[in-house]
Tab-separated table of C-alpha atoms and ligand atoms in Angstrom:
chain	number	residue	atom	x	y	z
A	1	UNK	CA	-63.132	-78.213	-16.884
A	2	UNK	CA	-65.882	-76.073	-15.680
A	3	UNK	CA	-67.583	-76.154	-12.449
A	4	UNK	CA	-71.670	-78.379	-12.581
A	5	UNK	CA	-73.717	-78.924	-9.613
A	6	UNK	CA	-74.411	-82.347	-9.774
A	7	UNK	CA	-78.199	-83.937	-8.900
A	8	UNK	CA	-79.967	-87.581	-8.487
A	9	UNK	CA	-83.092	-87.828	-10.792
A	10	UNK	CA	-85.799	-89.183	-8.742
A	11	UNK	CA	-88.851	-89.224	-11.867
A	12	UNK	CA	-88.625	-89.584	-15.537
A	13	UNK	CA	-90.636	-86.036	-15.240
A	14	UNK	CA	-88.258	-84.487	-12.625
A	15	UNK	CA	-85.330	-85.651	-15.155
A	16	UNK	CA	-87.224	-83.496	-18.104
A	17	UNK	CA	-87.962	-80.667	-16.067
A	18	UNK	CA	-84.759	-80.350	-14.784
A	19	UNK	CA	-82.719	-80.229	-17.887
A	20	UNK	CA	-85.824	-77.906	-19.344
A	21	UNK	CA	-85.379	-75.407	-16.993
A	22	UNK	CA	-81.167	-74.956	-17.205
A	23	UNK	CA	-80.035	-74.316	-20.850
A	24	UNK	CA	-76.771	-75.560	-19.710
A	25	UNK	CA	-78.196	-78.842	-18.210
A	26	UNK	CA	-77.356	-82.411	-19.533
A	27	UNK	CA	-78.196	-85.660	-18.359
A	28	UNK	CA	-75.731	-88.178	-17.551
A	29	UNK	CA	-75.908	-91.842	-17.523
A	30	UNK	CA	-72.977	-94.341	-17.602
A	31	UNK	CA	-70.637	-91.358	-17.953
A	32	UNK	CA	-67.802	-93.140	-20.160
A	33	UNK	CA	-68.545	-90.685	-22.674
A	34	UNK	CA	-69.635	-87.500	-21.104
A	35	UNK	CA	-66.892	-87.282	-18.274
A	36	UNK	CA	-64.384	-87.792	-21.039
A	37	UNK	CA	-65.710	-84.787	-22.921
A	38	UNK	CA	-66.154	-82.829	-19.974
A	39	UNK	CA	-62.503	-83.378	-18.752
A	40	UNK	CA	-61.293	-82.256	-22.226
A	41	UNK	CA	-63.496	-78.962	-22.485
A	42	UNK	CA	-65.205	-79.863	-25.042
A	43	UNK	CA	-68.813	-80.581	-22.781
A	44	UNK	CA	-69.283	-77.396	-20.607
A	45	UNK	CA	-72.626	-78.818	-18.687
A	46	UNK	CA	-73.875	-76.376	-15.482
A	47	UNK	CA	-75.721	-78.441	-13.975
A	48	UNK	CA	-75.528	-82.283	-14.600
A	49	UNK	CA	-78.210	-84.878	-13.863
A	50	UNK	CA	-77.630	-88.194	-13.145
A	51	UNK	CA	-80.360	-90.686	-14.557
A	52	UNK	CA	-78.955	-93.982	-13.530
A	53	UNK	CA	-81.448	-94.328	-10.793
A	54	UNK	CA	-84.847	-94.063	-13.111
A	55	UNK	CA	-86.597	-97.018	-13.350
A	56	UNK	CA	-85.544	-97.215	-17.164
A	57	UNK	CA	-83.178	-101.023	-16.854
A	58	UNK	CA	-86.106	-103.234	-18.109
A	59	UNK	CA	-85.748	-105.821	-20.775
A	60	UNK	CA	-89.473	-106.805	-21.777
A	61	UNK	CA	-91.622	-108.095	-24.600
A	62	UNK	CA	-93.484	-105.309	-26.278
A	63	UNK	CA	-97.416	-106.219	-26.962
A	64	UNK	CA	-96.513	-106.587	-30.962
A	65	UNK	CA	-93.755	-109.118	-30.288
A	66	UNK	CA	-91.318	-106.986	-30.400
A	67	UNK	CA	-88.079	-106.558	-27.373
A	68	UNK	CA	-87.838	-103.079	-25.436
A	69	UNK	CA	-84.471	-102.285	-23.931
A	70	UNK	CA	-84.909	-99.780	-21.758
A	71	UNK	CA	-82.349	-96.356	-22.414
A	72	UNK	CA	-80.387	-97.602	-19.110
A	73	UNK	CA	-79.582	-101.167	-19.155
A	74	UNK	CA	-75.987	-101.367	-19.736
A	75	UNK	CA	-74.665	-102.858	-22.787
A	76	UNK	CA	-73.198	-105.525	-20.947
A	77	UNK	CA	-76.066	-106.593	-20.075
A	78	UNK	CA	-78.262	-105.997	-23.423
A	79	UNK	CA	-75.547	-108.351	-24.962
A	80	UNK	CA	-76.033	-110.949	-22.655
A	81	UNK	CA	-79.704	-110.861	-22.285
A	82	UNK	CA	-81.503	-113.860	-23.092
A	83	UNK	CA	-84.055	-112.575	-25.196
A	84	UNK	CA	-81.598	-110.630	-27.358
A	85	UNK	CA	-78.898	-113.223	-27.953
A	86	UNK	CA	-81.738	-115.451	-29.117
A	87	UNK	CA	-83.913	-112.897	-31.095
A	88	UNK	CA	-81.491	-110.723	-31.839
A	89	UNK	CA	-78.226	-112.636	-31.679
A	90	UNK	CA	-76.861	-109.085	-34.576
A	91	UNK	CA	-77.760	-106.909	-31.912
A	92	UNK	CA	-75.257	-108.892	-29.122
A	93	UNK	CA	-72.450	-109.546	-31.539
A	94	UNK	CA	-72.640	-105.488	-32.532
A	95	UNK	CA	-72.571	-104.163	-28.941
A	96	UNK	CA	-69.762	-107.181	-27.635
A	97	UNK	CA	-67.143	-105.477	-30.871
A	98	UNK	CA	-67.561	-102.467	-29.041
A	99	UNK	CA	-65.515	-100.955	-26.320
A	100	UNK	CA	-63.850	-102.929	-23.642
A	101	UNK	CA	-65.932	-105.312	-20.599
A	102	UNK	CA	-65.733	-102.877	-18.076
A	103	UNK	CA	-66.913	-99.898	-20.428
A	104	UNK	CA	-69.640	-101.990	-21.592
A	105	UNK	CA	-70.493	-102.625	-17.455
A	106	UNK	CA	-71.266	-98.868	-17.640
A	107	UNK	CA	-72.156	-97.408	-20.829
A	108	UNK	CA	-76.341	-97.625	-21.156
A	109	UNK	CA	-77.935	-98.217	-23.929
A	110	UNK	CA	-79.097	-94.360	-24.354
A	111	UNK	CA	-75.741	-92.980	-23.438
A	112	UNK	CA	-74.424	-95.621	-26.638
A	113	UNK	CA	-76.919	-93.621	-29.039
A	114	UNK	CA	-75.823	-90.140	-28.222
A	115	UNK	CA	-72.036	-91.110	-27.913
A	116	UNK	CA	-70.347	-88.245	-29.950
A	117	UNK	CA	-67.398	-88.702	-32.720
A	118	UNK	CA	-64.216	-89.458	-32.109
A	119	UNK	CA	-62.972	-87.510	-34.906
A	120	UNK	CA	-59.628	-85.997	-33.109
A	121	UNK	CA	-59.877	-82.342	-33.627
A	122	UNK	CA	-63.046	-82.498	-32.132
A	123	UNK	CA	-61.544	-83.650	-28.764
A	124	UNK	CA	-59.265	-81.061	-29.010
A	125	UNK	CA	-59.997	-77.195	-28.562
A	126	UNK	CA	-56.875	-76.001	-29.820
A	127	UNK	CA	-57.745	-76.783	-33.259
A	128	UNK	CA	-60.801	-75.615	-35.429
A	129	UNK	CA	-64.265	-77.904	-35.401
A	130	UNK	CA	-67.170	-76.721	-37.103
A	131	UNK	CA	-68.889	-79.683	-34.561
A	132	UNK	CA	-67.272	-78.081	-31.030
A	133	UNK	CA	-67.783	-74.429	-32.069
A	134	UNK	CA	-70.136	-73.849	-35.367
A	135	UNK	CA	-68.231	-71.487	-37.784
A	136	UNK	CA	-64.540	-72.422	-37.216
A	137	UNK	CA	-63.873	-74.267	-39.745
A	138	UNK	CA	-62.771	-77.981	-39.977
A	139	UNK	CA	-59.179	-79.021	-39.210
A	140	UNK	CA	-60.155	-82.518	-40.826
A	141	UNK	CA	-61.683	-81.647	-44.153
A	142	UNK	CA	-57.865	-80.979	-45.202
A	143	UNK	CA	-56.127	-82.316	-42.503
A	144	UNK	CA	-55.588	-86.033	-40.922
A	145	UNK	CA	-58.696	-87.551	-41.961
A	146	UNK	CA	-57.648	-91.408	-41.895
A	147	UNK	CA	-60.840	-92.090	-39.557
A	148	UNK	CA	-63.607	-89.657	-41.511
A	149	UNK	CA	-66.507	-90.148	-42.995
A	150	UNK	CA	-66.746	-91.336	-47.441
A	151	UNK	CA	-70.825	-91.092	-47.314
A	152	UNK	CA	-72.903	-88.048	-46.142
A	153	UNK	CA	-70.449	-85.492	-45.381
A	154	UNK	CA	-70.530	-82.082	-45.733
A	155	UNK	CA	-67.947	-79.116	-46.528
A	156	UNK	CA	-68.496	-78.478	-43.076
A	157	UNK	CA	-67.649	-81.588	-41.231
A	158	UNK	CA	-66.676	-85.144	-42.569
A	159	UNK	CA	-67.057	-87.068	-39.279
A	160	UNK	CA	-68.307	-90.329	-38.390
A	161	UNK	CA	-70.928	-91.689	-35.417
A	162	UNK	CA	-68.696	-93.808	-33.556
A	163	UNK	CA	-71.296	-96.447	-32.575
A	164	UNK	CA	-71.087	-100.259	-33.130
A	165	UNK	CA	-74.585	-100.938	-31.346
A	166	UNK	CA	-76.250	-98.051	-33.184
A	167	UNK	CA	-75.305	-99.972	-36.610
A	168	UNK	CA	-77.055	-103.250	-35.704
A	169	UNK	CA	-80.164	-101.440	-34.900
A	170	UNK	CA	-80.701	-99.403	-37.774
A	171	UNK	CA	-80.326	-103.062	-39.355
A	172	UNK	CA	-82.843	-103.937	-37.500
A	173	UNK	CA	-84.813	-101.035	-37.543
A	174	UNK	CA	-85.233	-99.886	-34.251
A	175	UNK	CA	-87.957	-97.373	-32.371
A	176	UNK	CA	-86.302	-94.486	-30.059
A	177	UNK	CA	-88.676	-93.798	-27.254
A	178	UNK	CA	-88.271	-90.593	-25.699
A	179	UNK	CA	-90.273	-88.012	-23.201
A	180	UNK	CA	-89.753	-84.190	-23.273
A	181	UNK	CA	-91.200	-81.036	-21.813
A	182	UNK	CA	-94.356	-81.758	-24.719
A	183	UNK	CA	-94.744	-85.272	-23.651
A	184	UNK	CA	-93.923	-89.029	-24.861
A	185	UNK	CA	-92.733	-89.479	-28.983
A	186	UNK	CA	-90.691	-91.923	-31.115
A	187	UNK	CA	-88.396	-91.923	-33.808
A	188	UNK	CA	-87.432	-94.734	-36.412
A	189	UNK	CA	-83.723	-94.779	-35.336
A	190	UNK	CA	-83.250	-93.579	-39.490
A	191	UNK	CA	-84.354	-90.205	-38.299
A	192	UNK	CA	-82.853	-90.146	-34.906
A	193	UNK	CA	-78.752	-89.065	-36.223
A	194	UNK	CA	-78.126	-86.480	-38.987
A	195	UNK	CA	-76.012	-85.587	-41.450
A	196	UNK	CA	-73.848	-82.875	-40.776
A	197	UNK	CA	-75.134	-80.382	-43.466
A	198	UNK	CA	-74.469	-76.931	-42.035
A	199	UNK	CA	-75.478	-77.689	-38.844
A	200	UNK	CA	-72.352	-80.149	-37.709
A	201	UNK	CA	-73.165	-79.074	-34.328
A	202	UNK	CA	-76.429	-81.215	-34.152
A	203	UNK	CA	-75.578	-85.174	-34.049
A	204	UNK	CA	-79.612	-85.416	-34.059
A	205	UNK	CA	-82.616	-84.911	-33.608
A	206	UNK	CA	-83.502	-85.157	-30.189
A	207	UNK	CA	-84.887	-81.923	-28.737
A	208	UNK	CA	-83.825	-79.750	-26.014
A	209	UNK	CA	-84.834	-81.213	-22.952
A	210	UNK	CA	-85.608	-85.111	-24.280
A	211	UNK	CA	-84.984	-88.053	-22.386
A	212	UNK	CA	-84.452	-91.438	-24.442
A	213	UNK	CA	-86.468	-93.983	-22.131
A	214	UNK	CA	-85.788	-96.602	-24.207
A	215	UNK	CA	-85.348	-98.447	-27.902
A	216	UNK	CA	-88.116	-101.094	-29.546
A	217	UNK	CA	-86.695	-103.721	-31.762
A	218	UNK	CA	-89.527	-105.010	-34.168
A	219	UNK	CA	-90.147	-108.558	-34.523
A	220	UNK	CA	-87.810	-109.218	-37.953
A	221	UNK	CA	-86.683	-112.549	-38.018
A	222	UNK	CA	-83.053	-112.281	-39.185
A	223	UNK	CA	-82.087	-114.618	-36.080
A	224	UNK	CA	-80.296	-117.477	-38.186
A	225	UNK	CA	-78.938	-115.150	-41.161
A	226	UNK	CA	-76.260	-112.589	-39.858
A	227	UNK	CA	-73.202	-110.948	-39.325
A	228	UNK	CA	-71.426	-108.159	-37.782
A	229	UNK	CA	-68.016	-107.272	-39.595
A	230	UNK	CA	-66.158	-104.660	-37.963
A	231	UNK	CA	-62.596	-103.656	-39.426
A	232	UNK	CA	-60.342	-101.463	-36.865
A	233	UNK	CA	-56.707	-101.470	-36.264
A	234	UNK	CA	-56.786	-102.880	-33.359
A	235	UNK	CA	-58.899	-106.537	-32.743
A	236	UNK	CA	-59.948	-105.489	-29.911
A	237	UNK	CA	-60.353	-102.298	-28.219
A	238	UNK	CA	-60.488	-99.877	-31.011
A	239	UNK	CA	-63.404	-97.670	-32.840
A	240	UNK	CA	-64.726	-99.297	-36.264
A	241	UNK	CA	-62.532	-97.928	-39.378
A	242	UNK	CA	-65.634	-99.620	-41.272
A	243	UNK	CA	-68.272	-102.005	-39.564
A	244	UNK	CA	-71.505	-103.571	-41.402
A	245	UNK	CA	-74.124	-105.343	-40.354
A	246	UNK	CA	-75.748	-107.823	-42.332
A	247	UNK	CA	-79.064	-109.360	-41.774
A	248	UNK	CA	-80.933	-112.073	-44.488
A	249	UNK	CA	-84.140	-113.990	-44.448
A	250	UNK	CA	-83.853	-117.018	-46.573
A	251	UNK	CA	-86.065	-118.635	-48.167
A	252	UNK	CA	-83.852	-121.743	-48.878
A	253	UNK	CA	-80.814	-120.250	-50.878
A	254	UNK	CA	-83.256	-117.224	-52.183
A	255	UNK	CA	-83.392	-113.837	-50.589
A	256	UNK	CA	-86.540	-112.858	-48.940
A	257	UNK	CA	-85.448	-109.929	-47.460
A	258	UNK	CA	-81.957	-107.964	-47.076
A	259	UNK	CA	-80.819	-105.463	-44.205
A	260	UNK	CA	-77.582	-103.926	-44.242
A	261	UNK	CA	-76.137	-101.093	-42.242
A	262	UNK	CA	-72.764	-99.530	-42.089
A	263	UNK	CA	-70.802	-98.046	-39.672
A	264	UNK	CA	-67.215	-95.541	-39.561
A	265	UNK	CA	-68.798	-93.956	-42.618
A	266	UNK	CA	-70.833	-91.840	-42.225
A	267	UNK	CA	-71.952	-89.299	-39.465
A	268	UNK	CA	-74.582	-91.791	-38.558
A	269	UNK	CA	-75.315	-95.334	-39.179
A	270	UNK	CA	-75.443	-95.610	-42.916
A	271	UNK	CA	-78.791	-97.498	-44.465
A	272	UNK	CA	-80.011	-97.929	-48.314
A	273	UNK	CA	-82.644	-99.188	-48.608
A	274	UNK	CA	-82.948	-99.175	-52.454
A	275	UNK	CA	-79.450	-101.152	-52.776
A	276	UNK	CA	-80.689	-103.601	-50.227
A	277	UNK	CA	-83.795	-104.458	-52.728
A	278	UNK	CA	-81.087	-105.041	-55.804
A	279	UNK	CA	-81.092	-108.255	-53.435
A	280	UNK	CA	-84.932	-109.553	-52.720
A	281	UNK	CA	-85.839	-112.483	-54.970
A	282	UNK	CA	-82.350	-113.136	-55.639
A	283	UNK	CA	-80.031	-116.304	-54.719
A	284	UNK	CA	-77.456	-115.399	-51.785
A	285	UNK	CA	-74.496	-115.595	-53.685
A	286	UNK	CA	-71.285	-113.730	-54.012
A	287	UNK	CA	-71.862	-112.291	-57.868
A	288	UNK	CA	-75.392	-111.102	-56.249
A	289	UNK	CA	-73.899	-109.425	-53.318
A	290	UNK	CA	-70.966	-107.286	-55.395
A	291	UNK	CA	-73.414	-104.654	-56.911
A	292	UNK	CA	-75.040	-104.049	-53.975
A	293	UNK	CA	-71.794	-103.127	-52.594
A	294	UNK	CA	-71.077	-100.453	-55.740
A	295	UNK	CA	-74.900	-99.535	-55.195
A	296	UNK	CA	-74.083	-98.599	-50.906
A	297	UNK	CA	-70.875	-96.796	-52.170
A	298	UNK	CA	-72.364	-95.066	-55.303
A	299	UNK	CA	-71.597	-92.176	-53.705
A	300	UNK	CA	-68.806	-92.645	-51.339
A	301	UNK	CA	-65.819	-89.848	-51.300
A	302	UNK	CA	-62.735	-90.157	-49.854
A	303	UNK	CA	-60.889	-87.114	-48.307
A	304	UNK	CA	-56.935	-87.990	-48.912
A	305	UNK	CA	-56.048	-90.036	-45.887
A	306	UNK	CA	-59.533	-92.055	-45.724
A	307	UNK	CA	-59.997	-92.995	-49.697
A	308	UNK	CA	-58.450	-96.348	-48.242
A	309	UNK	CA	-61.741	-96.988	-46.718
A	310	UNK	CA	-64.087	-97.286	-49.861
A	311	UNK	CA	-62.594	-99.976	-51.186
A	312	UNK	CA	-62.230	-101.566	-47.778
A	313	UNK	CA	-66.223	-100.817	-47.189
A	314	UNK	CA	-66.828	-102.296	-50.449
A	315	UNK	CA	-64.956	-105.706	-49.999
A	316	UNK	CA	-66.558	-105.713	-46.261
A	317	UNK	CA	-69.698	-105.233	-47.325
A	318	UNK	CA	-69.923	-108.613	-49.626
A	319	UNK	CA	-67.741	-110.362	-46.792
A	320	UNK	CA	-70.461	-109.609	-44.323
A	321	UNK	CA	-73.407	-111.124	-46.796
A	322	UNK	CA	-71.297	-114.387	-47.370
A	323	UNK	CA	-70.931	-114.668	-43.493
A	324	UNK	CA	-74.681	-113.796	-43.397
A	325	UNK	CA	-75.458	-116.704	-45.841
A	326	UNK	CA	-73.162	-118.801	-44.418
A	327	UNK	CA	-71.093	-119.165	-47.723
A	328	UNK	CA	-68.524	-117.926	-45.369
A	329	UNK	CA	-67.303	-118.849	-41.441
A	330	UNK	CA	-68.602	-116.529	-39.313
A	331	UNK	CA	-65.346	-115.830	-36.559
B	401	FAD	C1	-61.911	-96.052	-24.652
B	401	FAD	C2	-63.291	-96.186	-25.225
B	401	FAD	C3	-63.509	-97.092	-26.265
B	401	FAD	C4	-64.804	-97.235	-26.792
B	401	FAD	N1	-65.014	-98.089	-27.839
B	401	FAD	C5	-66.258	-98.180	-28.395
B	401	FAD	C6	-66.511	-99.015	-29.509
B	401	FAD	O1	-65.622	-99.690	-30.019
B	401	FAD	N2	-67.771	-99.052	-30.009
B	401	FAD	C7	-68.788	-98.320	-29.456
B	401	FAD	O2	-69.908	-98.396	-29.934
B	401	FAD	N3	-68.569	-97.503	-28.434
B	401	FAD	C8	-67.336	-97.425	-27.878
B	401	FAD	N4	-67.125	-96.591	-26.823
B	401	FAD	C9	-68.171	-95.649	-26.453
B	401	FAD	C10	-69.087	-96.148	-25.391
B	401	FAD	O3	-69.874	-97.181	-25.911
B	401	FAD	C11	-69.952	-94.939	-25.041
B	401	FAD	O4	-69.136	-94.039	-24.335
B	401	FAD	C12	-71.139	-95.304	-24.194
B	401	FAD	O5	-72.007	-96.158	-24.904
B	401	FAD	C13	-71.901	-94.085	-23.725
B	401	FAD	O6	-72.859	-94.498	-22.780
B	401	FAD	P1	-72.908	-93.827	-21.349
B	401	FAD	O7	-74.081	-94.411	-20.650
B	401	FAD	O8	-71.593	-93.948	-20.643
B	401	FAD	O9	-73.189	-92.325	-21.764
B	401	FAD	P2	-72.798	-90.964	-21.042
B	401	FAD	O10	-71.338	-90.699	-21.213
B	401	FAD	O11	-73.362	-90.926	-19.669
B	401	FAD	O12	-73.640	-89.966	-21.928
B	401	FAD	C14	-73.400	-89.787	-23.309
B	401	FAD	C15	-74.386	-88.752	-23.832
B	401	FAD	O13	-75.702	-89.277	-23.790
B	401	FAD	C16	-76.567	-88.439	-23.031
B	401	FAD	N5	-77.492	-89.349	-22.385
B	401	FAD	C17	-77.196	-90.465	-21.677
B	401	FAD	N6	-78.318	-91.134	-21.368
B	401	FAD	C18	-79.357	-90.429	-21.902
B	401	FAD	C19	-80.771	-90.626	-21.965
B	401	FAD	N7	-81.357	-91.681	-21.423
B	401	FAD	N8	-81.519	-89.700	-22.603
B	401	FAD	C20	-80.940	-88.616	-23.184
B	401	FAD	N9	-79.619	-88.381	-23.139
B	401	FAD	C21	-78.833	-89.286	-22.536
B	401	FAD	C22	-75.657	-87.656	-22.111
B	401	FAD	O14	-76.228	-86.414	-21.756
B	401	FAD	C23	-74.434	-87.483	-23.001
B	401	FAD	O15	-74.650	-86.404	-23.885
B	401	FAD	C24	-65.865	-96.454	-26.252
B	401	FAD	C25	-65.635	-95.556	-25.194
B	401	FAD	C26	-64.370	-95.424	-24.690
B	401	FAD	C27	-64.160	-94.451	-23.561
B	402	SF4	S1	-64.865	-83.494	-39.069
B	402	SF4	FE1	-66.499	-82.532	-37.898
B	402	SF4	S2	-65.958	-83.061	-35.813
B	402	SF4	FE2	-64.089	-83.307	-37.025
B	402	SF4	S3	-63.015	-81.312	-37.062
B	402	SF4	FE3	-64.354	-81.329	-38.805
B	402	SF4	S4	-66.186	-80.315	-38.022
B	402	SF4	FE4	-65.087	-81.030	-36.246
């Protein structure tokens, strides 16, 4: 562990120029994440300033009837907010699989997004990670890989984003809000992780500097027609092995629309949108939902110790849509 000074962010523009002017800055919100890396010597911040006090906790309508959840309300109470267990009842069900009750008191809802793998060799320095130190090599591609990533991966790193909450909103399609050193931008939360490429190193693609103030949810209507599947070892407790969530608007039993995101299998919550159109104008039912599965894993590859999972993602991914279109009980 390396020695930080430690500061109180007063502004939203103090934050940013803070973490501008130290290279070796980072922000840090509910900490369950950051500490954890920090302890293990795997984050080496200098200087380390603590957000928790901007005024960034607001739930509120946005003008085009949307829901803003601002980057520091704590998941605990995203879940439990009124307006999102009643207009976004996926979001609450994806963020209450996740974690434990008191980590959810904590974690915020910008700390969730930038949460970084759990892929083991990452959290420990003794072994090579292309993500910890670019150009070392990967101790998963050929060694214990149960938890890694079958979509997206690279010869340089096969990891996964870790994130339960981030699944549901790429579902639903959700706006990052963030201010930097060149002012206020968004990005559609499909841009916001990456794929490891050769730059492993980068989970995405916030800049140097940025601030997440807070994440819009547009106003879908997939309030009755949903599900959140996560598979783990573990019921509760444990990191998805393979998570999906599934959003459908019905037009009685016909599909009007189809969202579906996956999670544990890729390094970021994994979206399709041309498999999820094999579904518009179609009846909900099981035959429809199976080639939308093979189109979502088309290009899945397993890596030894994960090949378990495509088959897994494959059956969880037409559970999810029958739970979705109530053609199966929801838990
Ligand atoms: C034992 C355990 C089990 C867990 N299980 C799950 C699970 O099943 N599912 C799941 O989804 N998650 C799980 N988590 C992860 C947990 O949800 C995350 O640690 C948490 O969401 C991170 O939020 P935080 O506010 O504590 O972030 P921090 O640890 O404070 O920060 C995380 C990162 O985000 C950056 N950051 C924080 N806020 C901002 C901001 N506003 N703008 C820019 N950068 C920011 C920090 O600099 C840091 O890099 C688990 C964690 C633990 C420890
Ligand atoms: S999978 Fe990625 S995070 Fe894990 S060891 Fe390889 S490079 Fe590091």
């Amino acid at each position: 562990m390396n020695r930080f000074t430690l500061e109180r962010a007063e502004n939203v523009s103090g934050a940013v120029e803070a973490a501008v002017s130290t290279p070796a800055a980072q922000f840090i919100a509910g900490g369950t994440n950051l500490v954890d890396l920090i302890k293990e010597n795997v984050a080496r911040p200098e200087r380390l300033i603590d957000v928790t006090r901007l005024p960034l906790n607001k739930i509120e309508n946005t003008p085009g009837g949307g829901l803003s959840i601002g980057a520091l309300v704590t998941n605990a109470d995203a879940a439990y907010n009124e307006h999102v267990e009643r207009r976004y009842p996926l979001l609450a069900k994806a963020i209450l699989a996740g974690a434990s009750a008191q980590l959810r008191n904590m974690a915020t809802t910008g700390g969730n997004l930038l949460q970084r793998t759990r892929c083991y060799y990452f959290y420990d320095t003794g072994t090579p990670c292309n993500k910890r130190e670019p150009g070392a090599g990967c101790g998963a591609l050929k060694g214990y890989n149960r938890i890694h990533a079958i979509l997206g991966a690279s010869e340089q790193c096969i990891a996964t984003h870790p994130s339960d909450m981030c699944v549901a909103m790429a579902a639903l399609g959700a706006i990052i809000h963030m201010t930097g050193p060149k002012g206020q931008r968004t990005l559609p939360i499909a841009d916001f992780h990456r794929l490891p490429g050769d730059t492993p190193h980068l989970d995405t693609n916030i800049q140097p500097g940025e601030l997440i103030t807070a994440v819009e949810l547009p106003p879908e209507d997939f309030t009755r027609h949903h599900a959140y599947l996560k598979l783990r070892d573990r019921q509760s407790y444990a990191f998805a092995l393979v998570s999906v969530a599934a959003a459908l608007d019905l037009d009685g039993t016909t599909i009007r629309e189809a969202r579906i995101a996956l999670g544990g299998v890729a390094h970021k919550p994994w979206r399709d949108t041309e498999a999820e159109a094999l579904l518009r104008g179609k009846p909900a039912t099981l035959e429809n939902f199976q080639p939308v599965a093979d189109a979502l894993l088309r290009e899945a590859k397993g890596f030894g110790h994960n090949t378990f999972k495509i088959e897994l993602a494959r059956r969880a991914i037409v559970r999810a849509l029958a739970q979705a279109a109530g053609l199966e009980h929801t838990p």
